[in-house]
Amino acid sequence: MVEKKAWSFNGYISALVLIAVTIASFTLIGSNTVPINGLELLNIFIFIIVLACWGGFFMVQPNQGKVLTLFGSYVGTEKRAGLRWTIPLFMRKAISLRIRNFESAKIKVNDNQGNPIEIATIVVWSVTDTAEAVFEVDDYESYVTIQSESALRILASSYPYDPRDDGEAEIALRSHPVEIADRLSGEIQERLGKAGITVHEARISHLAYAQEIASAMLQRQQAAAIIAARGRIVEGAVSMVEMALQKLNEQQIVELDEERKAAMVSNLLVVLCGDKNTQPIINTGSLY
């Protein structure tokens, strides 16, 4: 089923023509004073046809289409806004062409690592082929709802919530929103294209772990953050100790043997890597 242009005329011009024809037909009937004959019956028949033609007017709103059918056959779609006229026998069904938003409910699904998550999406869509939207599916609005949620479930089960800890580059739901949105939009468009619907945008509106594992996953994220922070601290501390030993050696401030260097490195690492303020101990006597 492919959309095609409907057969219709400008409504204002058609109204002027029908007014003139109606007046002429009424005049012919009223001017005939002879008993009813064949010509009189013809004039009455024409007058009835003209009156029936007044039922062919319909209004098309901006960003709206009227699907025309005749005895179950698709005639065409009229998208030109304004007053239009067509054959009165055509059935007319209005289809909105405006851009719409659909926000799915929060659904629970397992990601590809088996973790239960809650996810929802917002889909921006519009009807672009009225013939497919009316005749290919039973209810295109319900079709959008069901197929969007189905595509969201498949997408969520195909990717992990977070990237793995081994450092491999992979697409995850939380860390790659742009890539996930593009793939979600393509997945939904593939399904809704059969109903003459175009998906303009699809993005995840809600993403979280399910309540039964939210606490454990929060502790895991906190532990990962602490480990990453400690790694940066140790890296910086080692660099600072190395720089301190190098400066002492270059400026010949003090000569340290290996044992004293080890003691100094240990003290500096404790000061730099400790999560609490250190308490200095002042030695007033000789170390030896």
PDB file of C-alpha atoms in Angstrom, residues 36-239:
ATOM      1  CA  ILE A  36     -44.761  16.667 -15.460  1.00  0.00           C
ATOM      2  CA  ASN A  37     -43.000  15.321 -18.521  1.00  0.00           C
ATOM      3  CA  GLY A  38     -39.661  13.792 -19.377  1.00  0.00           C
ATOM      4  CA  LEU A  39     -37.830  17.126 -19.343  1.00  0.00           C
ATOM      5  CA  GLU A  40     -39.298  18.035 -15.992  1.00  0.00           C
ATOM      6  CA  LEU A  41     -38.155  14.709 -14.513  1.00  0.00           C
ATOM      7  CA  LEU A  42     -34.681  15.302 -15.921  1.00  0.00           C
ATOM      8  CA  ASN A  43     -34.530  18.734 -14.311  1.00  0.00           C
ATOM      9  CA  ILE A  44     -35.615  17.288 -10.943  1.00  0.00           C
ATOM     10  CA  PHE A  45     -32.981  14.544 -11.219  1.00  0.00           C
ATOM     11  CA  ILE A  46     -30.282  17.108 -11.996  1.00  0.00           C
ATOM     12  CA  PHE A  47     -31.433  19.240  -9.057  1.00  0.00           C
ATOM     13  CA  ILE A  48     -31.171  16.240  -6.706  1.00  0.00           C
ATOM     14  CA  ILE A  49     -27.662  15.456  -8.001  1.00  0.00           C
ATOM     15  CA  VAL A  50     -26.623  19.080  -7.441  1.00  0.00           C
ATOM     16  CA  LEU A  51     -27.945  19.005  -3.891  1.00  0.00           C
ATOM     17  CA  ALA A  52     -26.046  15.751  -3.253  1.00  0.00           C
ATOM     18  CA  CYS A  53     -22.840  17.376  -4.507  1.00  0.00           C
ATOM     19  CA  TRP A  54     -22.945  19.737  -1.537  1.00  0.00           C
ATOM     20  CA  GLY A  55     -21.978  16.763   0.613  1.00  0.00           C
ATOM     21  CA  GLY A  56     -18.593  16.590  -1.102  1.00  0.00           C
ATOM     22  CA  PHE A  57     -17.089  19.488   0.841  1.00  0.00           C
ATOM     23  CA  PHE A  58     -14.544  18.782   3.585  1.00  0.00           C
ATOM     24  CA  MET A  59     -11.923  20.724   5.506  1.00  0.00           C
ATOM     25  CA  VAL A  60      -8.247  19.816   5.778  1.00  0.00           C
ATOM     26  CA  GLN A  61      -6.408  21.324   8.732  1.00  0.00           C
ATOM     27  CA  PRO A  62      -2.685  22.225   8.592  1.00  0.00           C
ATOM     28  CA  ASN A  63      -0.461  19.150   9.086  1.00  0.00           C
ATOM     29  CA  GLN A  64      -3.399  16.852   8.504  1.00  0.00           C
ATOM     30  CA  GLY A  65      -4.268  14.342   5.820  1.00  0.00           C
ATOM     31  CA  LYS A  66      -7.651  13.031   4.691  1.00  0.00           C
ATOM     32  CA  VAL A  67      -7.641   9.438   3.471  1.00  0.00           C
ATOM     33  CA  LEU A  68     -10.341   8.924   0.803  1.00  0.00           C
ATOM     34  CA  THR A  69     -11.923   5.548   0.080  1.00  0.00           C
ATOM     35  CA  LEU A  70     -14.692   4.435  -2.260  1.00  0.00           C
ATOM     36  CA  PHE A  71     -16.572   1.235  -1.386  1.00  0.00           C
ATOM     37  CA  GLY A  72     -13.516  -0.186   0.388  1.00  0.00           C
ATOM     38  CA  SER A  73     -10.988   0.874  -2.264  1.00  0.00           C
ATOM     39  CA  TYR A  74      -8.241   3.376  -1.496  1.00  0.00           C
ATOM     40  CA  VAL A  75      -8.635   6.486  -3.660  1.00  0.00           C
ATOM     41  CA  GLY A  76      -5.897   8.768  -2.324  1.00  0.00           C
ATOM     42  CA  THR A  77      -4.850  11.177   0.416  1.00  0.00           C
ATOM     43  CA  GLU A  78      -5.481  14.899   0.427  1.00  0.00           C
ATOM     44  CA  LYS A  79      -2.877  16.945   2.342  1.00  0.00           C
ATOM     45  CA  ARG A  80      -3.545  20.414   0.924  1.00  0.00           C
ATOM     46  CA  ALA A  81      -4.940  22.525   3.741  1.00  0.00           C
ATOM     47  CA  GLY A  82      -8.173  24.435   3.382  1.00  0.00           C
ATOM     48  CA  LEU A  83     -11.667  23.823   2.009  1.00  0.00           C
ATOM     49  CA  ARG A  84     -11.724  21.040  -0.574  1.00  0.00           C
ATOM     50  CA  TRP A  85     -14.402  19.319  -2.656  1.00  0.00           C
ATOM     51  CA  THR A  86     -14.507  15.776  -3.976  1.00  0.00           C
ATOM     52  CA  ILE A  87     -17.058  13.180  -4.998  1.00  0.00           C
ATOM     53  CA  PRO A  88     -19.635  12.870  -2.170  1.00  0.00           C
ATOM     54  CA  LEU A  89     -19.456   9.071  -2.259  1.00  0.00           C
ATOM     55  CA  PHE A  90     -15.835   9.146  -1.027  1.00  0.00           C
ATOM     56  CA  MET A  91     -15.432   8.257   2.649  1.00  0.00           C
ATOM     57  CA  ARG A  92     -12.968  10.549   4.424  1.00  0.00           C
ATOM     58  CA  LYS A  93     -10.788   9.728   7.448  1.00  0.00           C
ATOM     59  CA  ALA A  94      -8.552  12.333   9.107  1.00  0.00           C
ATOM     60  CA  ILE A  95      -4.940  11.452   9.980  1.00  0.00           C
ATOM     61  CA  SER A  96      -2.712  13.830  11.944  1.00  0.00           C
ATOM     62  CA  LEU A  97       0.717  14.479  10.402  1.00  0.00           C
ATOM     63  CA  ARG A  98       2.022  16.451  13.379  1.00  0.00           C
ATOM     64  CA  ILE A  99       5.131  15.400  15.283  1.00  0.00           C
ATOM     65  CA  ARG A 100       4.233  13.568  18.493  1.00  0.00           C
ATOM     66  CA  ASN A 101       6.019  12.404  21.628  1.00  0.00           C
ATOM     67  CA  PHE A 102       5.639   8.986  23.170  1.00  0.00           C
ATOM     68  CA  GLU A 103       7.127   8.180  26.584  1.00  0.00           C
ATOM     69  CA  SER A 104       7.161   4.518  27.469  1.00  0.00           C
ATOM     70  CA  ALA A 105       6.539   3.147  30.928  1.00  0.00           C
ATOM     71  CA  LYS A 106       9.474   2.027  33.077  1.00  0.00           C
ATOM     72  CA  ILE A 107      10.073  -1.588  32.177  1.00  0.00           C
ATOM     73  CA  LYS A 108      12.294  -4.111  33.972  1.00  0.00           C
ATOM     74  CA  VAL A 109      14.678  -6.124  31.835  1.00  0.00           C
ATOM     75  CA  ASN A 110      18.026  -7.899  32.214  1.00  0.00           C
ATOM     76  CA  ASP A 111      21.069  -6.441  30.479  1.00  0.00           C
ATOM     77  CA  ASN A 112      23.475  -8.723  28.612  1.00  0.00           C
ATOM     78  CA  GLN A 113      25.285  -9.493  31.886  1.00  0.00           C
ATOM     79  CA  GLY A 114      22.087 -10.661  33.579  1.00  0.00           C
ATOM     80  CA  ASN A 115      21.662  -7.626  35.853  1.00  0.00           C
ATOM     81  CA  PRO A 116      18.025  -6.493  36.258  1.00  0.00           C
ATOM     82  CA  ILE A 117      17.611  -2.837  35.279  1.00  0.00           C
ATOM     83  CA  GLU A 118      14.781  -0.349  34.852  1.00  0.00           C
ATOM     84  CA  ILE A 119      14.669   1.531  31.576  1.00  0.00           C
ATOM     85  CA  ALA A 120      12.306   3.870  29.702  1.00  0.00           C
ATOM     86  CA  THR A 121      12.467   5.822  26.471  1.00  0.00           C
ATOM     87  CA  ILE A 122      11.019   8.865  24.712  1.00  0.00           C
ATOM     88  CA  VAL A 123      10.208   8.487  21.014  1.00  0.00           C
ATOM     89  CA  VAL A 124       9.521  11.453  18.705  1.00  0.00           C
ATOM     90  CA  TRP A 125       7.549  10.306  15.666  1.00  0.00           C
ATOM     91  CA  SER A 126       5.098  11.348  12.985  1.00  0.00           C
ATOM     92  CA  VAL A 127       3.012   9.756  10.231  1.00  0.00           C
ATOM     93  CA  THR A 128       4.550  10.214   6.782  1.00  0.00           C
ATOM     94  CA  ASP A 129       2.605   7.625   4.752  1.00  0.00           C
ATOM     95  CA  THR A 130      -1.086   7.809   5.579  1.00  0.00           C
ATOM     96  CA  ALA A 131      -2.016   4.829   3.409  1.00  0.00           C
ATOM     97  CA  GLU A 132       0.278   2.457   5.326  1.00  0.00           C
ATOM     98  CA  ALA A 133      -0.762   3.936   8.676  1.00  0.00           C
ATOM     99  CA  VAL A 134      -4.459   3.312   7.967  1.00  0.00           C
ATOM    100  CA  PHE A 135      -4.429   0.063   5.981  1.00  0.00           C
ATOM    101  CA  GLU A 136      -1.262  -1.829   7.005  1.00  0.00           C
ATOM    102  CA  VAL A 137      -1.934  -1.892  10.771  1.00  0.00           C
ATOM    103  CA  ASP A 138      -5.111  -1.998  12.810  1.00  0.00           C
ATOM    104  CA  ASP A 139      -4.259   0.917  15.141  1.00  0.00           C
ATOM    105  CA  TYR A 140      -1.049   2.772  14.344  1.00  0.00           C
ATOM    106  CA  GLU A 141      -0.901   4.591  17.704  1.00  0.00           C
ATOM    107  CA  SER A 142      -1.085   1.326  19.628  1.00  0.00           C
ATOM    108  CA  TYR A 143       1.432  -0.125  17.175  1.00  0.00           C
ATOM    109  CA  VAL A 144       3.897   2.639  18.054  1.00  0.00           C
ATOM    110  CA  THR A 145       3.530   1.936  21.774  1.00  0.00           C
ATOM    111  CA  ILE A 146       3.978  -1.823  21.590  1.00  0.00           C
ATOM    112  CA  GLN A 147       6.789  -1.888  19.033  1.00  0.00           C
ATOM    113  CA  SER A 148       8.764   0.879  20.782  1.00  0.00           C
ATOM    114  CA  GLU A 149       8.726  -1.000  24.074  1.00  0.00           C
ATOM    115  CA  SER A 150       9.647  -4.225  22.300  1.00  0.00           C
ATOM    116  CA  ALA A 151      12.629  -2.561  20.603  1.00  0.00           C
ATOM    117  CA  LEU A 152      13.686  -1.057  23.937  1.00  0.00           C
ATOM    118  CA  ARG A 153      13.680  -4.493  25.586  1.00  0.00           C
ATOM    119  CA  ILE A 154      15.845  -5.969  22.850  1.00  0.00           C
ATOM    120  CA  LEU A 155      18.290  -3.060  23.005  1.00  0.00           C
ATOM    121  CA  ALA A 156      18.595  -3.206  26.803  1.00  0.00           C
ATOM    122  CA  SER A 157      19.296  -6.945  26.736  1.00  0.00           C
ATOM    123  CA  SER A 158      21.996  -6.485  24.083  1.00  0.00           C
ATOM    124  CA  TYR A 159      24.298  -4.147  26.048  1.00  0.00           C
ATOM    125  CA  PRO A 160      25.663  -3.990  29.601  1.00  0.00           C
ATOM    126  CA  TYR A 161      24.561  -1.303  32.028  1.00  0.00           C
ATOM    127  CA  ASP A 162      28.206  -0.300  32.731  1.00  0.00           C
ATOM    128  CA  PRO A 163      31.416  -1.097  30.841  1.00  0.00           C
ATOM    129  CA  ARG A 164      33.352  -4.055  32.155  1.00  0.00           C
ATOM    130  CA  ASP A 165      36.154  -3.487  34.627  1.00  0.00           C
ATOM    131  CA  ASP A 166      38.811  -5.083  32.428  1.00  0.00           C
ATOM    132  CA  GLY A 167      39.194  -1.889  30.412  1.00  0.00           C
ATOM    133  CA  GLU A 168      38.004  -3.276  27.078  1.00  0.00           C
ATOM    134  CA  ALA A 169      36.256  -0.704  24.917  1.00  0.00           C
ATOM    135  CA  GLU A 170      32.585  -1.607  24.613  1.00  0.00           C
ATOM    136  CA  ILE A 171      29.302   0.222  24.259  1.00  0.00           C
ATOM    137  CA  ALA A 172      27.317   0.407  27.494  1.00  0.00           C
ATOM    138  CA  LEU A 173      23.905   1.856  28.268  1.00  0.00           C
ATOM    139  CA  ARG A 174      25.143   4.390  30.812  1.00  0.00           C
ATOM    140  CA  SER A 175      28.475   5.406  29.304  1.00  0.00           C
ATOM    141  CA  HIS A 176      27.505   5.772  25.617  1.00  0.00           C
ATOM    142  CA  PRO A 177      24.188   7.675  25.440  1.00  0.00           C
ATOM    143  CA  VAL A 178      24.684   8.961  21.886  1.00  0.00           C
ATOM    144  CA  GLU A 179      25.496   5.557  20.375  1.00  0.00           C
ATOM    145  CA  ILE A 180      22.667   3.911  22.310  1.00  0.00           C
ATOM    146  CA  ALA A 181      20.193   6.581  21.150  1.00  0.00           C
ATOM    147  CA  ASP A 182      21.199   6.090  17.501  1.00  0.00           C
ATOM    148  CA  ARG A 183      20.829   2.325  17.699  1.00  0.00           C
ATOM    149  CA  LEU A 184      17.525   2.605  19.538  1.00  0.00           C
ATOM    150  CA  SER A 185      16.193   5.002  16.916  1.00  0.00           C
ATOM    151  CA  GLY A 186      17.245   2.641  14.126  1.00  0.00           C
ATOM    152  CA  GLU A 187      15.695  -0.366  15.852  1.00  0.00           C
ATOM    153  CA  ILE A 188      12.362   1.417  16.350  1.00  0.00           C
ATOM    154  CA  GLN A 189      12.371   2.852  12.821  1.00  0.00           C
ATOM    155  CA  GLU A 190      12.851  -0.614  11.355  1.00  0.00           C
ATOM    156  CA  ARG A 191       9.691  -1.756  13.105  1.00  0.00           C
ATOM    157  CA  LEU A 192       7.522   1.326  12.604  1.00  0.00           C
ATOM    158  CA  GLY A 193       8.487   1.842   8.963  1.00  0.00           C
ATOM    159  CA  LYS A 194       5.955  -0.840   8.017  1.00  0.00           C
ATOM    160  CA  ALA A 195       3.182   1.433   9.319  1.00  0.00           C
ATOM    161  CA  GLY A 196       4.253   4.556   7.421  1.00  0.00           C
ATOM    162  CA  ILE A 197       5.758   6.171  10.527  1.00  0.00           C
ATOM    163  CA  THR A 198       9.048   8.067  10.711  1.00  0.00           C
ATOM    164  CA  VAL A 199      11.033   8.163  13.959  1.00  0.00           C
ATOM    165  CA  HIS A 200      12.728  11.545  14.357  1.00  0.00           C
ATOM    166  CA  GLU A 201      14.449  10.829  17.668  1.00  0.00           C
ATOM    167  CA  ALA A 202      14.573   8.171  20.361  1.00  0.00           C
ATOM    168  CA  ARG A 203      16.418   8.592  23.658  1.00  0.00           C
ATOM    169  CA  ILE A 204      16.540   6.815  26.998  1.00  0.00           C
ATOM    170  CA  SER A 205      14.657   8.860  29.599  1.00  0.00           C
ATOM    171  CA  HIS A 206      15.209   6.612  32.618  1.00  0.00           C
ATOM    172  CA  LEU A 207      17.990   4.153  33.405  1.00  0.00           C
ATOM    173  CA  ALA A 208      18.708   2.580  36.788  1.00  0.00           C
ATOM    174  CA  TYR A 209      19.421  -0.725  38.436  1.00  0.00           C
ATOM    175  CA  ALA A 210      16.407  -2.580  39.780  1.00  0.00           C
ATOM    176  CA  GLN A 211      15.691  -2.090  43.469  1.00  0.00           C
ATOM    177  CA  GLU A 212      16.774  -5.602  44.458  1.00  0.00           C
ATOM    178  CA  ILE A 213      20.375  -4.996  43.336  1.00  0.00           C
ATOM    179  CA  ALA A 214      20.599  -1.205  43.496  1.00  0.00           C
ATOM    180  CA  SER A 215      22.328  -1.185  46.906  1.00  0.00           C
ATOM    181  CA  ALA A 216      24.920  -3.790  45.906  1.00  0.00           C
ATOM    182  CA  MET A 217      25.666  -2.059  42.614  1.00  0.00           C
ATOM    183  CA  LEU A 218      26.028   1.270  44.412  1.00  0.00           C
ATOM    184  CA  GLN A 219      28.662  -0.248  46.688  1.00  0.00           C
ATOM    185  CA  ARG A 220      30.391  -1.672  43.631  1.00  0.00           C
ATOM    186  CA  GLN A 221      30.453   1.730  41.936  1.00  0.00           C
ATOM    187  CA  GLN A 222      31.754   3.363  45.101  1.00  0.00           C
ATOM    188  CA  ALA A 223      34.492   0.729  45.419  1.00  0.00           C
ATOM    189  CA  ALA A 224      35.493   1.245  41.781  1.00  0.00           C
ATOM    190  CA  ALA A 225      35.616   5.003  42.324  1.00  0.00           C
ATOM    191  CA  ILE A 226      37.758   4.598  45.454  1.00  0.00           C
ATOM    192  CA  ILE A 227      40.156   2.255  43.659  1.00  0.00           C
ATOM    193  CA  ALA A 228      40.476   4.652  40.744  1.00  0.00           C
ATOM    194  CA  ALA A 229      41.085   7.586  43.091  1.00  0.00           C
ATOM    195  CA  ARG A 230      43.680   5.630  45.098  1.00  0.00           C
ATOM    196  CA  GLY A 231      45.445   4.682  41.898  1.00  0.00           C
ATOM    197  CA  ARG A 232      45.745   8.322  40.888  1.00  0.00           C
ATOM    198  CA  ILE A 233      46.959   9.253  44.381  1.00  0.00           C
ATOM    199  CA  VAL A 234      49.639   6.555  44.402  1.00  0.00           C
ATOM    200  CA  GLU A 235      50.743   7.508  40.908  1.00  0.00           C
ATOM    201  CA  GLY A 236      51.100  11.147  41.946  1.00  0.00           C
ATOM    202  CA  ALA A 237      52.828  10.238  45.215  1.00  0.00           C
ATOM    203  CA  VAL A 238      55.453   8.095  43.482  1.00  0.00           C
ATOM    204  CA  SER A 239      56.121  10.897  41.017  1.00  0.00           C
TER     205      SER A 239
END
